[in-house]
Amino acid sequence: MNYVLRWGMKMRNLMLKYTLLILSVFIIFLGFRYYYEIFIPIVPLDELRLEIVTDRSEYVLGEVVNVTFYLVNDRPYPVRIVQPNEYWFAGYSEGDQNKTLVGVFVTPSEEKFITIPPYTRYKLEQFSFKPALEGSFKIYIVIENLKVSKIVKIK
């Protein structure tokens, strides 16, 4: 009987030790993550690359042009940027009087910073345009001092 009680006490102590160990590792992990976030450098937005990606380079008139706008971190380490308050993007055919201009105003959130891992693209926005004319269709985006454009062909 004493043997069973001693064995039960040993098992209880062992389980308590393992529980404390797992809890300690979890707390250390959370602390490291917080500590790590503090030391990620904050860079100005104009030190990143802005990229426009379309699903194709040529379209037939009447097809939808799907566009994704990215902020790109080309560095070998993660960076943080202050979340932009607004940005503008547009798409239009040469000679078309009806240009699609979209302004995006970001509502301030608790997340003031955006962390972008090394060699990674951060998806800023996704949008679809429907060109009205054949020829060159120009897409551009402006975000603070960054400006980039891309031309796709409409047949």
C-alpha atoms as a PDB file:
ATOM      1  CA  MET A   1       0.000   0.000   0.000  1.00  0.00           C
ATOM      2  CA  ASN A   2       2.819   2.434   0.897  1.00  0.00           C
ATOM      3  CA  TYR A   3       4.468   1.624  -2.425  1.00  0.00           C
ATOM      4  CA  VAL A   4       1.327   2.627  -4.345  1.00  0.00           C
ATOM      5  CA  LEU A   5       1.049   5.914  -2.419  1.00  0.00           C
ATOM      6  CA  ARG A   6       4.728   6.728  -2.972  1.00  0.00           C
ATOM      7  CA  TRP A   7       4.398   5.931  -6.669  1.00  0.00           C
ATOM      8  CA  GLY A   8       1.312   8.141  -6.909  1.00  0.00           C
ATOM      9  CA  MET A   9       3.149  11.016  -5.178  1.00  0.00           C
ATOM     10  CA  LYS A  10       6.123  10.639  -7.534  1.00  0.00           C
ATOM     11  CA  MET A  11       3.834  10.699 -10.578  1.00  0.00           C
ATOM     12  CA  ARG A  12       1.997  13.759  -9.294  1.00  0.00           C
ATOM     13  CA  ASN A  13       5.296  15.598  -8.683  1.00  0.00           C
ATOM     14  CA  LEU A  14       6.578  14.548 -12.112  1.00  0.00           C
ATOM     15  CA  MET A  15       3.411  15.799 -13.825  1.00  0.00           C
ATOM     16  CA  LEU A  16       3.643  19.064 -11.900  1.00  0.00           C
ATOM     17  CA  LYS A  17       7.269  19.508 -13.014  1.00  0.00           C
ATOM     18  CA  TYR A  18       6.404  18.850 -16.674  1.00  0.00           C
ATOM     19  CA  THR A  19       3.444  21.209 -16.507  1.00  0.00           C
ATOM     20  CA  LEU A  20       5.656  23.949 -15.068  1.00  0.00           C
ATOM     21  CA  LEU A  21       8.299  23.262 -17.719  1.00  0.00           C
ATOM     22  CA  ILE A  22       5.787  23.540 -20.567  1.00  0.00           C
ATOM     23  CA  LEU A  23       4.295  26.690 -19.053  1.00  0.00           C
ATOM     24  CA  SER A  24       7.774  28.218 -18.663  1.00  0.00           C
ATOM     25  CA  VAL A  25       8.680  27.480 -22.280  1.00  0.00           C
ATOM     26  CA  PHE A  26       5.423  29.064 -23.432  1.00  0.00           C
ATOM     27  CA  ILE A  27       6.033  32.206 -21.348  1.00  0.00           C
ATOM     28  CA  ILE A  28       9.624  32.464 -22.627  1.00  0.00           C
ATOM     29  CA  PHE A  29       8.386  32.103 -26.211  1.00  0.00           C
ATOM     30  CA  LEU A  30       5.847  34.909 -25.777  1.00  0.00           C
ATOM     31  CA  GLY A  31       8.462  37.116 -24.139  1.00  0.00           C
ATOM     32  CA  PHE A  32      10.968  36.436 -26.933  1.00  0.00           C
ATOM     33  CA  ARG A  33       8.394  37.253 -29.578  1.00  0.00           C
ATOM     34  CA  TYR A  34       7.625  40.575 -27.918  1.00  0.00           C
ATOM     35  CA  TYR A  35      11.321  41.304 -27.378  1.00  0.00           C
ATOM     36  CA  TYR A  36      12.088  40.406 -30.997  1.00  0.00           C
ATOM     37  CA  GLU A  37       9.345  42.719 -32.369  1.00  0.00           C
ATOM     38  CA  ILE A  38      10.821  45.678 -30.472  1.00  0.00           C
ATOM     39  CA  PHE A  39      14.186  45.321 -32.221  1.00  0.00           C
ATOM     40  CA  ILE A  40      12.913  45.013 -35.803  1.00  0.00           C
ATOM     41  CA  PRO A  41      14.027  48.245 -37.490  1.00  0.00           C
ATOM     42  CA  ILE A  42      11.413  50.769 -38.555  1.00  0.00           C
ATOM     43  CA  VAL A  43      12.212  51.968 -42.075  1.00  0.00           C
ATOM     44  CA  PRO A  44      10.700  54.797 -44.106  1.00  0.00           C
ATOM     45  CA  LEU A  45       8.178  53.649 -46.661  1.00  0.00           C
ATOM     46  CA  ASP A  46      10.254  54.992 -49.548  1.00  0.00           C
ATOM     47  CA  GLU A  47      13.031  52.508 -48.709  1.00  0.00           C
ATOM     48  CA  LEU A  48      10.756  49.652 -49.775  1.00  0.00           C
ATOM     49  CA  ARG A  49       9.828  48.695 -53.302  1.00  0.00           C
ATOM     50  CA  LEU A  50       6.276  49.048 -54.577  1.00  0.00           C
ATOM     51  CA  GLU A  51       5.184  46.380 -57.063  1.00  0.00           C
ATOM     52  CA  ILE A  52       2.153  45.949 -59.318  1.00  0.00           C
ATOM     53  CA  VAL A  53       1.304  42.368 -60.308  1.00  0.00           C
ATOM     54  CA  THR A  54      -1.341  41.436 -62.874  1.00  0.00           C
ATOM     55  CA  ASP A  55      -2.574  37.937 -63.589  1.00  0.00           C
ATOM     56  CA  ARG A  56      -1.546  38.324 -67.281  1.00  0.00           C
ATOM     57  CA  SER A  57       0.281  40.811 -69.501  1.00  0.00           C
ATOM     58  CA  GLU A  58      -2.292  40.798 -72.340  1.00  0.00           C
ATOM     59  CA  TYR A  59      -6.087  40.820 -72.260  1.00  0.00           C
ATOM     60  CA  VAL A  60      -8.958  40.759 -74.717  1.00  0.00           C
ATOM     61  CA  LEU A  61     -11.309  43.753 -74.606  1.00  0.00           C
ATOM     62  CA  GLY A  62     -14.096  42.972 -72.134  1.00  0.00           C
ATOM     63  CA  GLU A  63     -11.917  40.853 -69.817  1.00  0.00           C
ATOM     64  CA  VAL A  64     -11.236  41.918 -66.269  1.00  0.00           C
ATOM     65  CA  VAL A  65      -7.685  42.945 -65.327  1.00  0.00           C
ATOM     66  CA  ASN A  66      -6.922  41.619 -61.840  1.00  0.00           C
ATOM     67  CA  VAL A  67      -4.268  43.649 -60.072  1.00  0.00           C
ATOM     68  CA  THR A  68      -2.429  43.175 -56.781  1.00  0.00           C
ATOM     69  CA  PHE A  69      -0.338  45.926 -55.221  1.00  0.00           C
ATOM     70  CA  TYR A  70       2.571  44.850 -52.985  1.00  0.00           C
ATOM     71  CA  LEU A  71       5.129  46.473 -50.714  1.00  0.00           C
ATOM     72  CA  VAL A  72       8.353  44.482 -51.078  1.00  0.00           C
ATOM     73  CA  ASN A  73      11.115  44.022 -48.495  1.00  0.00           C
ATOM     74  CA  ASP A  74      14.267  43.117 -50.443  1.00  0.00           C
ATOM     75  CA  ARG A  75      16.414  43.048 -47.313  1.00  0.00           C
ATOM     76  CA  PRO A  76      17.811  39.930 -45.601  1.00  0.00           C
ATOM     77  CA  TYR A  77      16.115  40.943 -42.326  1.00  0.00           C
ATOM     78  CA  PRO A  78      12.562  41.847 -41.317  1.00  0.00           C
ATOM     79  CA  VAL A  79      11.479  45.486 -41.274  1.00  0.00           C
ATOM     80  CA  ARG A  80       8.585  47.440 -39.859  1.00  0.00           C
ATOM     81  CA  ILE A  81       6.856  50.381 -41.481  1.00  0.00           C
ATOM     82  CA  VAL A  82       4.351  52.812 -40.086  1.00  0.00           C
ATOM     83  CA  GLN A  83       0.967  51.873 -41.482  1.00  0.00           C
ATOM     84  CA  PRO A  84       0.163  54.324 -44.309  1.00  0.00           C
ATOM     85  CA  ASN A  85      -2.924  56.481 -43.796  1.00  0.00           C
ATOM     86  CA  GLU A  86      -3.875  56.649 -47.458  1.00  0.00           C
ATOM     87  CA  TYR A  87      -2.870  55.628 -50.946  1.00  0.00           C
ATOM     88  CA  TRP A  88      -4.274  56.069 -54.446  1.00  0.00           C
ATOM     89  CA  PHE A  89      -4.393  53.786 -57.444  1.00  0.00           C
ATOM     90  CA  ALA A  90      -5.879  54.091 -60.902  1.00  0.00           C
ATOM     91  CA  GLY A  91      -6.306  52.298 -64.197  1.00  0.00           C
ATOM     92  CA  TYR A  92      -7.159  53.772 -67.577  1.00  0.00           C
ATOM     93  CA  SER A  93      -6.827  53.290 -71.322  1.00  0.00           C
ATOM     94  CA  GLU A  94      -5.054  55.921 -73.383  1.00  0.00           C
ATOM     95  CA  GLY A  95      -7.681  58.333 -74.690  1.00  0.00           C
ATOM     96  CA  ASP A  96     -10.421  57.079 -72.362  1.00  0.00           C
ATOM     97  CA  GLN A  97     -12.303  59.886 -70.625  1.00  0.00           C
ATOM     98  CA  ASN A  98     -13.538  57.545 -67.854  1.00  0.00           C
ATOM     99  CA  LYS A  99     -10.574  56.857 -65.618  1.00  0.00           C
ATOM    100  CA  THR A 100     -11.008  54.666 -62.572  1.00  0.00           C
ATOM    101  CA  LEU A 101      -9.351  56.394 -59.613  1.00  0.00           C
ATOM    102  CA  VAL A 102      -9.566  54.796 -56.186  1.00  0.00           C
ATOM    103  CA  GLY A 103      -8.503  56.432 -52.935  1.00  0.00           C
ATOM    104  CA  VAL A 104      -7.973  54.188 -49.943  1.00  0.00           C
ATOM    105  CA  PHE A 105      -8.075  55.780 -46.521  1.00  0.00           C
ATOM    106  CA  VAL A 106      -6.859  53.472 -43.788  1.00  0.00           C
ATOM    107  CA  THR A 107      -8.659  53.712 -40.487  1.00  0.00           C
ATOM    108  CA  PRO A 108      -6.091  53.816 -37.697  1.00  0.00           C
ATOM    109  CA  SER A 109      -6.031  50.543 -35.837  1.00  0.00           C
ATOM    110  CA  GLU A 110      -4.225  49.208 -32.831  1.00  0.00           C
ATOM    111  CA  GLU A 111      -1.613  47.810 -35.209  1.00  0.00           C
ATOM    112  CA  LYS A 112       0.343  50.977 -35.965  1.00  0.00           C
ATOM    113  CA  PHE A 113       3.196  49.086 -37.618  1.00  0.00           C
ATOM    114  CA  ILE A 114       3.294  46.534 -40.413  1.00  0.00           C
ATOM    115  CA  THR A 115       6.046  43.923 -40.124  1.00  0.00           C
ATOM    116  CA  ILE A 116       7.364  42.554 -43.409  1.00  0.00           C
ATOM    117  CA  PRO A 117       9.612  39.466 -43.207  1.00  0.00           C
ATOM    118  CA  PRO A 118      12.887  39.332 -45.192  1.00  0.00           C
ATOM    119  CA  TYR A 119      12.594  38.943 -48.973  1.00  0.00           C
ATOM    120  CA  THR A 120       8.807  39.065 -48.755  1.00  0.00           C
ATOM    121  CA  ARG A 121       5.934  40.902 -50.403  1.00  0.00           C
ATOM    122  CA  TYR A 122       3.183  42.422 -48.265  1.00  0.00           C
ATOM    123  CA  LYS A 123      -0.175  42.544 -50.068  1.00  0.00           C
ATOM    124  CA  LEU A 124      -1.395  46.107 -49.831  1.00  0.00           C
ATOM    125  CA  GLU A 125      -4.476  45.921 -52.042  1.00  0.00           C
ATOM    126  CA  GLN A 126      -6.204  43.800 -54.663  1.00  0.00           C
ATOM    127  CA  PHE A 127      -8.463  45.338 -57.303  1.00  0.00           C
ATOM    128  CA  SER A 128     -10.069  44.574 -60.683  1.00  0.00           C
ATOM    129  CA  PHE A 129     -10.359  46.932 -63.634  1.00  0.00           C
ATOM    130  CA  LYS A 130     -12.436  46.503 -66.804  1.00  0.00           C
ATOM    131  CA  PRO A 131     -10.783  48.409 -69.687  1.00  0.00           C
ATOM    132  CA  ALA A 132     -13.119  50.152 -72.140  1.00  0.00           C
ATOM    133  CA  LEU A 133     -10.735  50.541 -75.088  1.00  0.00           C
ATOM    134  CA  GLU A 134      -8.153  48.490 -76.954  1.00  0.00           C
ATOM    135  CA  GLY A 135      -4.481  49.432 -76.714  1.00  0.00           C
ATOM    136  CA  SER A 136      -2.380  50.219 -73.679  1.00  0.00           C
ATOM    137  CA  PHE A 137      -4.018  50.120 -70.268  1.00  0.00           C
ATOM    138  CA  LYS A 138      -2.022  51.940 -67.598  1.00  0.00           C
ATOM    139  CA  ILE A 139      -2.210  51.020 -63.929  1.00  0.00           C
ATOM    140  CA  TYR A 140      -0.495  53.085 -61.270  1.00  0.00           C
ATOM    141  CA  ILE A 141      -0.349  53.487 -57.521  1.00  0.00           C
ATOM    142  CA  VAL A 142       0.835  56.357 -55.341  1.00  0.00           C
ATOM    143  CA  ILE A 143       1.607  55.874 -51.673  1.00  0.00           C
ATOM    144  CA  GLU A 144       3.429  58.737 -49.976  1.00  0.00           C
ATOM    145  CA  ASN A 145       6.653  59.229 -52.008  1.00  0.00           C
ATOM    146  CA  LEU A 146       6.399  55.880 -53.797  1.00  0.00           C
ATOM    147  CA  LYS A 147       4.932  55.823 -57.295  1.00  0.00           C
ATOM    148  CA  VAL A 148       4.910  52.960 -59.751  1.00  0.00           C
ATOM    149  CA  SER A 149       3.014  52.143 -62.918  1.00  0.00           C
ATOM    150  CA  LYS A 150       2.526  49.198 -65.217  1.00  0.00           C
ATOM    151  CA  ILE A 151       1.101  48.915 -68.722  1.00  0.00           C
ATOM    152  CA  VAL A 152      -0.800  45.895 -70.022  1.00  0.00           C
ATOM    153  CA  LYS A 153      -2.030  45.365 -73.571  1.00  0.00           C
ATOM    154  CA  ILE A 154      -5.727  45.159 -74.427  1.00  0.00           C
ATOM    155  CA  LYS A 155      -6.551  43.523 -77.799  1.00  0.00           C
END
